[in-house]
Each structure stands twice: as C-alpha cells, then as structure tokens.
C-alpha cells in the first residue's frame, strides 16, 4: 500500500476494495482508528496499515427515530483487533440489537460511497 496516501483516502480505498483497514503502531503496539498521521498514544509518525478480519462485538447501541423515516440503530463496535468504531447493525430490528452481540463487517454502498456496517453473526450462520 502507498504510505504517502492521506490516511482517510487509504481507509476509503480499503472500503472500496471490501476491506476494513486500520492502522497499527509498532512503537506502542496499539491499534489506531480513525486513521491519522500520528499515533494518538505515543506520537509515532505514520502508523502502518493492517486489514481487520471484520469480527467484533456490540459495545453500545441506541435507536434513532427521525420524523417520516424508519428507526435505525447507531452502534459502537469493538473489533477483535483492539479498536472501536461507530457504525450500524443491519439484518435485525434496531431495537433488537443488543450489547454483547457478535457481528461481522459488511461493506455496502451509501450515497455512492462504500460504508462499513455490521450484521449479526447468527444471520450468516443460518444462511
């Protein structure tokens, strides 16, 4: 991967390829997410890139209701590689998403751009 690419662009390119990329700092052995030019823990410049397996656990979730639209959830997902990201869980009613649910990454298109969302593992196991 081109290390001179802006971190946000490298992340977006990963999503376009169907991958959830995150940075990893070898200096302090920390997963870094959202992508940035310096490690937020130790200040090391240009953390390297890794690709997540896309497995995680719902850390927190809430249901949002907008006038004239279906409710949807917003969730914090703890990825197995050691970072947390905000996303949503699809494939289940928003109010049925629970803390502790195991989920897997799915990259979908939203307004013409790739977006990282998650689906419950049992949805895939039963398919």
PDB file of C-alpha atoms in Angstrom:
ATOM      1  CA  UNK A   1       0.000   0.000   0.000  1.00  0.00           C
ATOM      2  CA  UNK A   2       1.206   3.500  -0.791  1.00  0.00           C
ATOM      3  CA  UNK A   3       2.260   5.010   2.554  1.00  0.00           C
ATOM      4  CA  UNK A   4       2.204   8.564   1.202  1.00  0.00           C
ATOM      5  CA  UNK A   5      -1.571   8.463   0.688  1.00  0.00           C
ATOM      6  CA  UNK A   6      -3.581  10.527   3.159  1.00  0.00           C
ATOM      7  CA  UNK A   7      -4.890   8.203   5.903  1.00  0.00           C
ATOM      8  CA  UNK A   8      -8.563   8.957   5.164  1.00  0.00           C
ATOM      9  CA  UNK A   9      -8.024   8.144   1.482  1.00  0.00           C
ATOM     10  CA  UNK A  10      -6.227   4.882   2.286  1.00  0.00           C
ATOM     11  CA  UNK A  11      -9.107   3.889   4.581  1.00  0.00           C
ATOM     12  CA  UNK A  12     -11.681   4.737   1.873  1.00  0.00           C
ATOM     13  CA  UNK A  13      -9.710   2.754  -0.716  1.00  0.00           C
ATOM     14  CA  UNK A  14      -9.827  -0.239   1.615  1.00  0.00           C
ATOM     15  CA  UNK A  15     -13.591   0.016   1.954  1.00  0.00           C
ATOM     16  CA  UNK A  16     -13.919   0.292  -1.831  1.00  0.00           C
ATOM     17  CA  UNK A  17     -11.979  -2.991  -2.018  1.00  0.00           C
ATOM     18  CA  UNK A  18     -14.310  -4.559   0.589  1.00  0.00           C
ATOM     19  CA  UNK A  19     -11.750  -4.355   3.404  1.00  0.00           C
ATOM     20  CA  UNK A  20     -11.804  -2.682   6.796  1.00  0.00           C
ATOM     21  CA  UNK A  21      -8.314  -1.257   7.145  1.00  0.00           C
ATOM     22  CA  UNK A  22      -6.940   0.171  10.360  1.00  0.00           C
ATOM     23  CA  UNK A  23      -3.588   1.480  11.416  1.00  0.00           C
ATOM     24  CA  UNK A  24      -1.265  -0.228  13.859  1.00  0.00           C
ATOM     25  CA  UNK A  25       1.582   1.450  15.698  1.00  0.00           C
ATOM     26  CA  UNK A  26       4.580  -0.826  16.109  1.00  0.00           C
ATOM     27  CA  UNK A  27       6.117   1.678  18.537  1.00  0.00           C
ATOM     28  CA  UNK A  28       3.497   1.211  21.268  1.00  0.00           C
ATOM     29  CA  UNK A  29       1.685  -1.840  19.825  1.00  0.00           C
ATOM     30  CA  UNK A  30      -1.661  -0.018  19.582  1.00  0.00           C
ATOM     31  CA  UNK A  31      -4.468  -0.313  17.054  1.00  0.00           C
ATOM     32  CA  UNK A  32      -5.261   3.154  15.691  1.00  0.00           C
ATOM     33  CA  UNK A  33      -8.708   4.122  14.426  1.00  0.00           C
ATOM     34  CA  UNK A  34      -9.847   6.593  12.906  1.00  0.00           C
ATOM     35  CA  UNK A  35      -6.884   6.825  10.538  1.00  0.00           C
ATOM     36  CA  UNK A  36      -4.425   9.618  11.312  1.00  0.00           C
ATOM     37  CA  UNK A  37      -0.891  10.739  10.544  1.00  0.00           C
ATOM     38  CA  UNK A  38       0.432  10.222  14.098  1.00  0.00           C
ATOM     39  CA  UNK A  39      -0.231   7.545  16.679  1.00  0.00           C
ATOM     40  CA  UNK A  40      -2.505   9.169  19.307  1.00  0.00           C
ATOM     41  CA  UNK A  41      -0.906   7.075  22.057  1.00  0.00           C
ATOM     42  CA  UNK A  42       2.817   7.654  21.543  1.00  0.00           C
ATOM     43  CA  UNK A  43       3.103  10.185  18.704  1.00  0.00           C
ATOM     44  CA  UNK A  44       4.894   7.803  16.328  1.00  0.00           C
ATOM     45  CA  UNK A  45       4.557   9.141  12.764  1.00  0.00           C
ATOM     46  CA  UNK A  46       2.849   7.143  10.027  1.00  0.00           C
ATOM     47  CA  UNK A  47       1.426   4.082  11.781  1.00  0.00           C
ATOM     48  CA  UNK A  48       1.383   1.050   9.446  1.00  0.00           C
ATOM     49  CA  UNK A  49      -1.757  -0.479   7.958  1.00  0.00           C
ATOM     50  CA  UNK A  50      -3.466  -3.794   8.690  1.00  0.00           C
ATOM     51  CA  UNK A  51      -6.705  -5.356   7.487  1.00  0.00           C
ATOM     52  CA  UNK A  52      -9.331  -6.320  10.054  1.00  0.00           C
ATOM     53  CA  UNK A  53     -10.998  -9.722   9.892  1.00  0.00           C
ATOM     54  CA  UNK A  54     -14.216  -7.723  10.368  1.00  0.00           C
ATOM     55  CA  UNK A  55     -15.392  -9.534  13.504  1.00  0.00           C
ATOM     56  CA  UNK A  56     -16.489  -7.615  16.559  1.00  0.00           C
ATOM     57  CA  UNK A  57     -18.847  -7.170  19.489  1.00  0.00           C
ATOM     58  CA  UNK A  58     -21.503  -4.522  20.037  1.00  0.00           C
ATOM     59  CA  UNK A  59     -20.214  -2.286  22.851  1.00  0.00           C
ATOM     60  CA  UNK A  60     -23.168   0.139  22.906  1.00  0.00           C
ATOM     61  CA  UNK A  61     -26.260   0.733  20.802  1.00  0.00           C
ATOM     62  CA  UNK A  62     -29.142   3.154  20.536  1.00  0.00           C
ATOM     63  CA  UNK A  63     -32.173   3.535  18.285  1.00  0.00           C
ATOM     64  CA  UNK A  64     -32.708   6.806  16.470  1.00  0.00           C
ATOM     65  CA  UNK A  65     -36.159   7.940  15.316  1.00  0.00           C
ATOM     66  CA  UNK A  66     -36.490  10.572  12.612  1.00  0.00           C
ATOM     67  CA  UNK A  67     -39.772  12.046  11.561  1.00  0.00           C
ATOM     68  CA  UNK A  68     -41.012  10.391   8.367  1.00  0.00           C
ATOM     69  CA  UNK A  69     -38.322   7.685   8.333  1.00  0.00           C
ATOM     70  CA  UNK A  70     -37.892   4.192   9.732  1.00  0.00           C
ATOM     71  CA  UNK A  71     -35.951   3.971  13.005  1.00  0.00           C
ATOM     72  CA  UNK A  72     -32.342   2.840  12.771  1.00  0.00           C
ATOM     73  CA  UNK A  73     -29.589   1.982  15.213  1.00  0.00           C
ATOM     74  CA  UNK A  74     -26.207   3.501  15.827  1.00  0.00           C
ATOM     75  CA  UNK A  75     -23.729   1.193  17.494  1.00  0.00           C
ATOM     76  CA  UNK A  76     -20.200   1.241  18.840  1.00  0.00           C
ATOM     77  CA  UNK A  77     -18.436  -1.912  17.677  1.00  0.00           C
ATOM     78  CA  UNK A  78     -15.345  -3.287  19.424  1.00  0.00           C
ATOM     79  CA  UNK A  79     -13.338  -5.007  16.688  1.00  0.00           C
ATOM     80  CA  UNK A  80     -11.342  -8.081  17.669  1.00  0.00           C
ATOM     81  CA  UNK A  81      -8.092  -6.346  16.648  1.00  0.00           C
ATOM     82  CA  UNK A  82      -8.463  -3.848  19.509  1.00  0.00           C
ATOM     83  CA  UNK A  83     -10.172  -0.753  18.128  1.00  0.00           C
ATOM     84  CA  UNK A  84     -13.686   0.649  18.372  1.00  0.00           C
ATOM     85  CA  UNK A  85     -15.734   2.248  15.625  1.00  0.00           C
ATOM     86  CA  UNK A  86     -19.178   3.761  15.218  1.00  0.00           C
ATOM     87  CA  UNK A  87     -21.447   2.078  12.696  1.00  0.00           C
ATOM     88  CA  UNK A  88     -24.832   0.398  12.498  1.00  0.00           C
ATOM     89  CA  UNK A  89     -26.056  -3.176  12.680  1.00  0.00           C
ATOM     90  CA  UNK A  90     -28.298  -4.339   9.854  1.00  0.00           C
ATOM     91  CA  UNK A  91     -30.300  -7.528   9.448  1.00  0.00           C
ATOM     92  CA  UNK A  92     -32.123  -7.165  12.754  1.00  0.00           C
ATOM     93  CA  UNK A  93     -34.749  -4.742  14.033  1.00  0.00           C
ATOM     94  CA  UNK A  94     -32.918  -1.717  15.513  1.00  0.00           C
ATOM     95  CA  UNK A  95     -34.445  -2.269  18.951  1.00  0.00           C
ATOM     96  CA  UNK A  96     -33.265  -5.915  18.949  1.00  0.00           C
ATOM     97  CA  UNK A  97     -29.564  -5.075  18.607  1.00  0.00           C
ATOM     98  CA  UNK A  98     -28.005  -5.777  21.997  1.00  0.00           C
ATOM     99  CA  UNK A  99     -24.765  -5.089  23.812  1.00  0.00           C
ATOM    100  CA  UNK A 100     -22.577  -8.179  23.508  1.00  0.00           C
ATOM    101  CA  UNK A 101     -23.925  -9.276  20.102  1.00  0.00           C
ATOM    102  CA  UNK A 102     -21.208 -10.708  17.863  1.00  0.00           C
ATOM    103  CA  UNK A 103     -21.160  -9.088  14.441  1.00  0.00           C
ATOM    104  CA  UNK A 104     -19.341  -9.270  11.105  1.00  0.00           C
ATOM    105  CA  UNK A 105     -18.407  -6.490   8.699  1.00  0.00           C
ATOM    106  CA  UNK A 106     -20.388  -5.926   5.537  1.00  0.00           C
ATOM    107  CA  UNK A 107     -19.425  -3.150   3.138  1.00  0.00           C
ATOM    108  CA  UNK A 108     -22.458  -1.535   1.488  1.00  0.00           C
ATOM    109  CA  UNK A 109     -22.893   1.423  -0.817  1.00  0.00           C
ATOM    110  CA  UNK A 110     -24.461   4.521   0.709  1.00  0.00           C
ATOM    111  CA  UNK A 111     -24.980   7.631  -1.423  1.00  0.00           C
ATOM    112  CA  UNK A 112     -22.468   6.262  -3.938  1.00  0.00           C
ATOM    113  CA  UNK A 113     -19.702   5.625  -1.395  1.00  0.00           C
ATOM    114  CA  UNK A 114     -18.689   2.431   0.432  1.00  0.00           C
ATOM    115  CA  UNK A 115     -19.797   2.256   4.068  1.00  0.00           C
ATOM    116  CA  UNK A 116     -18.809  -0.188   6.808  1.00  0.00           C
ATOM    117  CA  UNK A 117     -21.859  -1.718   8.513  1.00  0.00           C
ATOM    118  CA  UNK A 118     -22.241  -4.902  10.519  1.00  0.00           C
ATOM    119  CA  UNK A 119     -24.593  -7.883  10.554  1.00  0.00           C
ATOM    120  CA  UNK A 120     -25.213 -10.334  13.402  1.00  0.00           C
ATOM    121  CA  UNK A 121     -23.109 -13.491  13.109  1.00  0.00           C
ATOM    122  CA  UNK A 122     -26.147 -15.749  13.512  1.00  0.00           C
ATOM    123  CA  UNK A 123     -27.674 -14.200  10.354  1.00  0.00           C
ATOM    124  CA  UNK A 124     -24.742 -15.599   8.388  1.00  0.00           C
ATOM    125  CA  UNK A 125     -24.518 -18.933  10.207  1.00  0.00           C
ATOM    126  CA  UNK A 126     -28.145 -19.727   9.432  1.00  0.00           C
ATOM    127  CA  UNK A 127     -27.848 -18.668   5.772  1.00  0.00           C
TER     128      UNK A 127
END
